[in-house]
Amino acid sequence: MSVAGDSSLYANKIIMAPMVRAGRTPLRLLALDYGADLCYTEEIIDQKLLSSKRIVNNALGTIDYCVVDDIILRIAPREQKRCVLQIGTNSGNNAAQVAKMIGTDVAAIDVNMGCPKPFSIHCGMGAALLKQVDKVKEILTSLTSLSQVPVSCKIRVLDDPSETLNLVREIEKCGVAALGVHGRRRDERDPHPCRIDEIREVARTVSIPVIANGGSGVISCYEDILKFRSETGASSAMIARKALSCPSVFRKEGVLPFDQDVVNFLDLACEYDENYTMTKYVVQRILGGKQDSDPRGRQTVLAGSNLEICRAWGTENKYEECRRNRLRKQCKRSLEEEPADYEYHDVTFPLKRLKDAQNAHATPKCVLFKYCKDMEVEVPVYASHRREEDKRYEGSVEVMGKRFRSRKGQPNIKMAEQVAALAALIGLNLRHLLIGEWEEQQL
């Protein structure tokens, strides 16, 4: 048996399903800590992975795949043997190239063949593949021929149950290690019941492990996951929505209070330097309807940075500890990395922070400009350039005979200049003049 067809990794497992924006390092690690056997990454498009650069992040001890400064995949050492990379693809060649690139950085590779969202279908990926058996076979055979880790795919049941069975037979012939099956059809969503009988028929039809998915609506604790798996006749069960709203559903000892889930997640988000947007998204999903009824929920909704989110939940000490550790390691970077004519401070901040501050005229540019006027020196001169790799902007500023810059890409020139001003305030030891918390430093 080839490595790609080794089913042992997938057999008899409880798994966190792939989830866009959520299935990143902190939530994966939290699920594993609670008791999940495997965790899938969020779906990552093949071309995005292939355009990325593999970086060993010594500051965090992780393996990062980055497009410039956009971290599209971060793998922590303790999840490496239990992390399944899910890719979106419509090309056997691209899938094979991903397998060569990833090597053994992850435990397995899964192909998304069930996502019904327009962006996937429009590009011929996800659920669009369910009616293209030849394309499915091309992708999976190409992938299994080169992969150094087990390969699986995840589908939805088709409108005609007999077509589902025909499809899974062809998939098994491609040499995959396992098959995930979501028990809803392409046009069905969460309110529709999971078609447990159809998953059971798939499990009877193939000899490889079947991973049942789609049961979050009837799951509230670990025992419910086992019951769902048993009812479907599947080897393993995969949980998505419930794992996001209640990550401790994986605990055999029972679920934890929601606020403990939030705190535990934030600790990992701080430790692994998750960005503000993704951190806030997961916290809000755990909160659900409590965003309005719980004071901490209301503070989270209004928060414009990870520190403000942490402050709402009493974890600001963890945030500061992790931030200090990163800054200390950042200062050890070689001065030979970049030309010496710039002083680099690789800081950034969320766009919301800027919008909140503009009404009070307390942005980094305003503070730096006022300081120069007060000191009767030349006002700052800004420059920016657009990176070809990702079309984002980097800004720089010349002030008081020095030049400052941040290498963190920004969506527009306005943000790039504001971030450059923040870098200058730090470099000139004037950071105390800027009121509030701004920095979100990512390594």
XYZ file of C-alpha atoms in Angstrom:
443
model
C 0.000 0.000 0.000
C 1.252 3.490 -0.864
C 1.619 6.173 1.778
C -1.198 8.135 0.113
C -3.567 5.209 0.628
C -2.680 4.506 4.266
C -6.059 4.627 6.012
C -4.843 4.219 9.588
C -4.671 7.972 10.194
C -8.393 8.412 9.458
C -9.880 5.286 11.045
C -11.975 5.538 14.209
C -11.376 9.244 14.716
C -13.215 12.321 15.994
C -12.264 15.241 13.768
C -12.611 19.017 13.541
C -13.882 19.789 10.050
C -12.442 22.408 7.674
C -13.931 25.848 8.305
C -13.157 29.010 6.371
C -11.660 31.784 8.563
C -11.839 29.542 11.629
C -9.773 26.432 10.957
C -6.466 28.147 11.664
C -3.722 27.389 14.161
C -5.355 28.554 17.450
C -8.716 26.792 16.963
C -7.063 23.628 15.632
C -4.805 23.440 18.668
C -7.695 24.145 21.025
C -9.724 21.304 19.489
C -6.757 18.944 19.804
C -6.221 20.005 23.421
C -9.860 19.250 24.156
C -9.722 15.769 22.624
C -10.110 15.872 18.845
C -7.970 13.270 17.086
C -7.438 15.237 13.860
C -8.032 18.797 12.700
C -8.454 20.051 9.146
C -7.157 23.424 8.040
C -9.488 25.876 6.407
C -9.701 25.280 2.654
C -6.697 26.829 0.915
C -6.779 27.291 -2.859
C -3.995 25.421 -4.654
C -2.709 28.461 -6.562
C -2.421 30.489 -3.372
C -0.328 27.773 -1.756
C 1.831 27.419 -4.833
C 2.521 31.161 -4.835
C 3.552 31.114 -1.179
C 6.965 30.812 0.415
C 7.779 28.273 3.125
C 9.363 29.929 6.158
C 10.624 28.390 9.375
C 9.404 30.842 12.004
C 11.974 30.581 14.779
C 10.175 33.166 16.891
C 7.042 31.015 17.153
C 8.534 27.606 16.425
C 6.149 27.130 13.490
C 6.293 26.410 9.782
C 4.618 29.244 7.890
C 3.483 29.433 4.283
C 3.334 33.115 3.364
C 2.535 35.309 0.407
C 4.750 38.249 1.339
C 3.426 38.984 4.865
C 0.064 37.227 4.498
C 0.240 34.000 6.500
C -1.982 31.529 4.687
C -0.919 28.461 6.667
C 0.843 28.223 10.026
C 1.654 24.771 11.400
C 2.647 24.306 15.037
C 4.953 21.407 15.938
C 2.484 19.696 18.250
C -0.212 19.520 15.581
C 1.987 18.459 12.680
C 1.132 14.750 12.918
C -2.592 15.448 13.327
C -3.203 18.338 10.932
C -4.924 17.660 7.598
C -4.404 20.279 4.905
C -7.537 20.813 2.839
C -7.024 22.264 -0.620
C -9.415 23.659 -3.185
C -8.425 22.660 -6.703
C -9.723 21.894 -10.178
C -6.378 20.722 -11.528
C -4.573 17.437 -11.104
C -1.273 19.102 -11.912
C -1.743 21.827 -9.309
C -2.791 19.287 -6.680
C 0.325 17.241 -7.376
C 2.529 20.328 -7.124
C 0.975 21.145 -3.743
C 1.814 17.625 -2.553
C 5.436 18.061 -3.629
C 5.636 21.458 -1.973
C 4.057 20.454 1.357
C 5.923 17.178 1.715
C 5.453 15.956 5.278
C 4.750 19.321 6.915
C 1.194 18.059 7.554
C -0.257 14.667 8.447
C -2.463 14.343 5.344
C -3.946 16.221 2.383
C -7.679 16.450 1.646
C -9.383 17.730 -1.500
C -12.546 19.787 -1.069
C -15.197 18.383 -3.402
C -18.247 19.430 -1.437
C -18.210 23.192 -0.845
C -21.396 24.664 -2.375
C -20.337 28.309 -2.045
C -20.374 30.363 -5.284
C -16.665 31.224 -5.223
C -15.748 27.513 -5.273
C -18.316 26.437 -7.835
C -17.546 29.376 -10.133
C -13.909 28.268 -10.321
C -14.809 24.634 -10.953
C -13.837 23.542 -7.456
C -15.752 22.200 -4.471
C -19.215 20.835 -5.227
C -18.751 21.630 -8.939
C -16.582 18.500 -9.088
C -19.388 16.176 -7.967
C -20.694 15.908 -11.531
C -17.238 15.650 -13.127
C -16.092 12.119 -12.386
C -13.220 12.222 -14.865
C -11.886 15.440 -13.327
C -12.222 13.931 -9.842
C -10.197 10.914 -10.941
C -7.549 13.099 -12.576
C -7.089 15.180 -9.433
C -6.975 12.261 -7.023
C -4.719 10.015 -9.081
C -2.285 12.869 -9.663
C -2.282 13.692 -5.975
C -1.896 10.133 -4.709
C 0.958 9.477 -7.145
C 3.163 12.166 -5.570
C 1.908 12.695 -2.031
C 4.185 11.735 0.844
C 1.224 11.648 3.243
C -2.250 10.056 3.164
C -4.788 11.593 0.781
C -8.554 11.954 1.225
C -11.402 13.944 -0.261
C -14.637 15.371 1.098
C -17.897 15.262 -0.872
C -21.621 15.877 -0.439
C -24.339 13.362 -1.188
C -25.809 13.809 -4.674
C -29.475 14.304 -5.541
C -29.654 10.687 -6.730
C -28.320 8.280 -4.053
C -27.264 5.792 -6.727
C -25.046 8.462 -8.299
C -23.440 9.044 -4.910
C -22.553 5.355 -4.693
C -21.170 5.326 -8.239
C -19.020 8.346 -7.440
C -17.559 6.919 -4.226
C -16.665 3.670 -5.978
C -14.654 5.634 -8.532
C -13.036 7.703 -5.777
C -11.941 4.567 -3.915
C -10.269 3.233 -7.071
C -8.015 6.314 -7.089
C -6.142 4.983 -4.064
C -7.261 7.493 -1.461
C -6.992 6.713 2.232
C -10.437 7.938 3.323
C -13.592 9.705 2.226
C -15.481 12.470 4.011
C -19.213 12.621 3.319
C -21.433 15.579 4.185
C -25.016 14.364 4.531
C -26.645 17.255 2.657
C -27.037 17.878 -1.042
C -25.450 20.736 -2.925
C -28.495 23.014 -2.614
C -29.263 22.125 1.006
C -28.079 24.092 4.032
C -28.013 23.784 7.811
C -31.786 23.788 8.436
C -32.141 20.673 6.270
C -31.690 17.386 8.154
C -28.527 15.384 7.616
C -29.192 12.366 5.370
C -27.848 9.772 7.756
C -29.177 6.816 5.735
C -27.279 7.935 2.657
C -24.016 8.246 4.585
C -24.645 4.740 5.931
C -25.015 3.393 2.384
C -21.711 4.969 1.398
C -20.017 3.354 4.404
C -21.382 -0.016 3.282
C -20.242 0.488 -0.302
C -16.540 1.305 0.161
C -13.841 -0.409 2.190
C -11.890 2.738 3.115
C -12.828 4.746 6.223
C -15.820 7.035 5.754
C -15.924 10.256 7.775
C -19.491 11.357 8.506
C -20.190 15.094 8.487
C -23.288 17.252 8.867
C -24.540 16.335 12.340
C -23.862 19.552 14.274
C -27.579 20.226 14.590
C -28.030 17.178 16.829
C -24.722 17.409 18.695
C -24.278 19.171 22.019
C -21.629 17.019 23.733
C -18.995 14.368 23.047
C -21.432 11.503 23.521
C -23.605 12.955 20.763
C -20.641 12.811 18.384
C -20.233 9.107 19.117
C -23.954 8.573 18.610
C -23.881 10.374 15.256
C -20.934 8.282 14.137
C -22.701 5.091 15.170
C -25.967 5.997 13.427
C -24.177 6.713 10.153
C -22.150 3.512 10.283
C -19.053 5.580 9.504
C -15.573 4.880 10.790
C -15.104 8.479 11.932
C -17.087 11.654 12.528
C -16.268 15.225 11.562
C -17.737 18.279 13.336
C -17.856 21.838 11.970
C -20.474 24.314 13.247
C -20.676 22.884 16.764
C -16.887 22.822 17.027
C -16.860 26.537 16.259
C -19.671 27.609 18.573
C -18.559 25.232 21.357
C -14.961 24.011 20.889
C -15.073 22.006 24.126
C -17.613 19.675 22.499
C -14.545 17.451 21.941
C -14.048 16.973 25.699
C -15.030 13.523 26.944
C -15.413 15.086 30.387
C -18.117 17.462 29.152
C -18.361 20.926 27.612
C -16.973 23.973 29.391
C -18.709 27.300 30.017
C -18.538 29.458 26.890
C -16.339 32.075 28.578
C -13.725 29.441 29.379
C -13.705 28.414 25.719
C -13.130 32.050 24.776
C -10.268 32.504 27.246
C -8.601 29.252 26.192
C -8.874 30.261 22.547
C -7.470 33.738 23.182
C -4.460 32.279 24.989
C -3.611 30.280 21.871
C -4.374 33.219 19.566
C -1.849 35.280 21.529
C 0.714 32.486 21.618
C 0.535 31.891 17.868
C 0.100 35.525 16.867
C -3.271 35.190 15.156
C -4.456 38.317 13.389
C -7.225 40.541 14.678
C -9.838 39.717 12.033
C -9.670 35.948 12.496
C -9.435 36.196 16.285
C -12.525 38.363 16.522
C -14.443 36.120 14.103
C -13.917 32.999 16.217
C -14.676 34.746 19.516
C -17.913 36.127 18.091
C -18.929 32.693 16.818
C -18.366 31.195 20.271
C -20.393 34.029 21.779
C -23.319 33.655 19.389
C -26.339 35.472 20.808
C -24.385 36.473 23.912
C -22.663 39.247 21.940
C -25.494 41.544 22.998
C -26.423 40.147 26.415
C -22.935 39.725 27.916
C -20.928 42.923 28.624
C -17.762 41.153 27.464
C -19.531 40.326 24.229
C -20.405 43.963 23.630
C -16.792 44.945 24.323
C -15.642 42.304 21.828
C -17.924 43.673 19.124
C -16.508 47.177 19.663
C -12.875 46.010 19.946
C -10.484 47.256 17.281
C -7.462 45.132 18.166
C -6.498 41.825 19.722
C -5.438 43.622 22.881
C -8.887 45.168 23.257
C -10.476 41.746 22.786
C -8.137 40.255 25.375
C -8.836 43.096 27.763
C -12.568 42.337 27.547
C -11.864 38.773 28.724
C -9.128 39.482 31.258
C -6.300 37.951 29.212
C -4.330 41.116 28.526
C -1.395 39.814 30.588
C -1.089 36.828 28.251
C -1.231 39.165 25.261
C 1.518 41.397 26.661
C 3.689 38.435 27.622
C 3.495 36.962 24.115
C 4.019 40.365 22.535
C 7.140 41.039 24.607
C 8.553 37.648 23.690
C 8.026 38.343 19.980
C 9.558 41.806 20.218
C 12.595 40.438 22.017
C 13.144 37.839 19.317
C 12.453 40.372 16.571
C 15.221 42.603 17.886
C 17.673 39.747 17.339
C 17.110 39.755 13.580
C 20.225 40.367 11.572
C 20.841 43.935 10.527
C 21.932 42.520 7.175
C 18.377 41.549 6.210
C 17.693 44.955 4.638
C 19.739 47.973 3.512
C 20.769 50.242 6.380
C 19.213 53.440 5.000
C 15.861 52.559 6.599
C 15.037 51.833 10.206
C 12.467 49.038 10.184
C 9.677 48.559 12.695
C 7.386 45.891 11.305
C 4.174 47.026 12.915
C 0.618 47.195 11.668
C -2.854 47.791 13.048
C -6.449 47.038 12.032
C -8.276 49.469 9.760
C -10.980 49.826 12.423
C -8.421 51.324 14.812
C -7.697 54.086 12.337
C -11.371 54.810 11.716
C -12.016 55.073 15.466
C -9.134 57.519 15.926
C -9.734 59.815 12.955
C -12.650 61.605 14.600
C -10.386 62.559 17.492
C -7.535 63.677 15.186
C -5.235 61.297 17.056
C -3.838 59.183 14.246
C -0.098 58.401 13.974
C 0.303 60.911 11.112
C -1.462 63.664 13.072
C 0.687 63.081 16.146
C 3.932 63.012 14.162
C 2.970 66.142 12.201
C 2.073 68.070 15.370
C 5.339 67.075 17.025
C 7.341 68.377 14.065
C 5.433 71.667 14.038
C 5.935 72.085 17.771
C 9.651 71.401 17.405
C 9.850 73.729 14.350
C 11.421 71.084 12.124
C 10.547 69.966 8.612
C 7.231 68.126 8.373
C 7.339 64.394 7.547
C 7.654 63.332 3.903
C 5.887 60.096 2.961
C 6.412 57.636 0.138
C 4.790 54.345 -0.743
C 5.097 51.578 -3.286
C 2.787 48.820 -4.461
C 4.144 45.295 -4.210
C 3.696 43.239 -7.346
C 3.391 39.952 -5.430
C 0.136 40.736 -3.623
C -0.810 44.270 -4.781
C -0.513 45.627 -1.242
C 1.279 48.819 -0.225
C 4.316 49.506 1.941
C 4.891 53.002 3.249
C 7.947 54.915 4.447
C 8.511 58.304 6.017
C 11.492 60.657 6.225
C 11.490 62.827 9.309
C 14.138 64.566 11.447
C 16.923 63.258 9.215
C 15.878 59.610 9.515
C 13.842 57.220 7.374
C 11.395 54.732 8.834
C 9.451 51.901 7.289
C 7.228 48.900 8.062
C 7.258 45.859 5.784
C 3.690 44.941 6.677
C 1.573 45.297 3.548
C -1.531 47.508 3.652
C -4.673 47.652 1.480
C -4.110 51.246 0.361
C -1.673 54.168 0.430
C -3.510 55.900 3.259
C -3.023 52.943 5.602
C 0.575 52.440 4.466
C 1.469 56.027 5.409
C -0.257 55.771 8.785
C 1.668 52.579 9.585
C 4.912 54.267 8.495
C 4.120 57.150 10.877
C 3.624 54.647 13.690
C 7.019 53.101 12.858
C 8.579 56.578 13.046
C 7.005 57.322 16.429
C 8.462 54.088 17.744
C 11.877 54.714 16.205
C 12.057 58.278 17.536
C 10.979 57.200 21.036
C 7.811 59.250 20.668
C 5.338 56.404 20.936
C 4.019 57.791 24.237
C 2.532 60.752 22.343
C 0.084 58.467 20.535
C -2.825 57.654 22.793
C -4.160 54.108 22.987
C -3.141 50.667 21.813
C -2.283 50.363 18.138
C 0.393 47.799 17.382
C -0.323 44.311 16.201
C 3.077 42.842 15.417
C 3.134 39.550 13.532
C 6.206 37.455 12.881
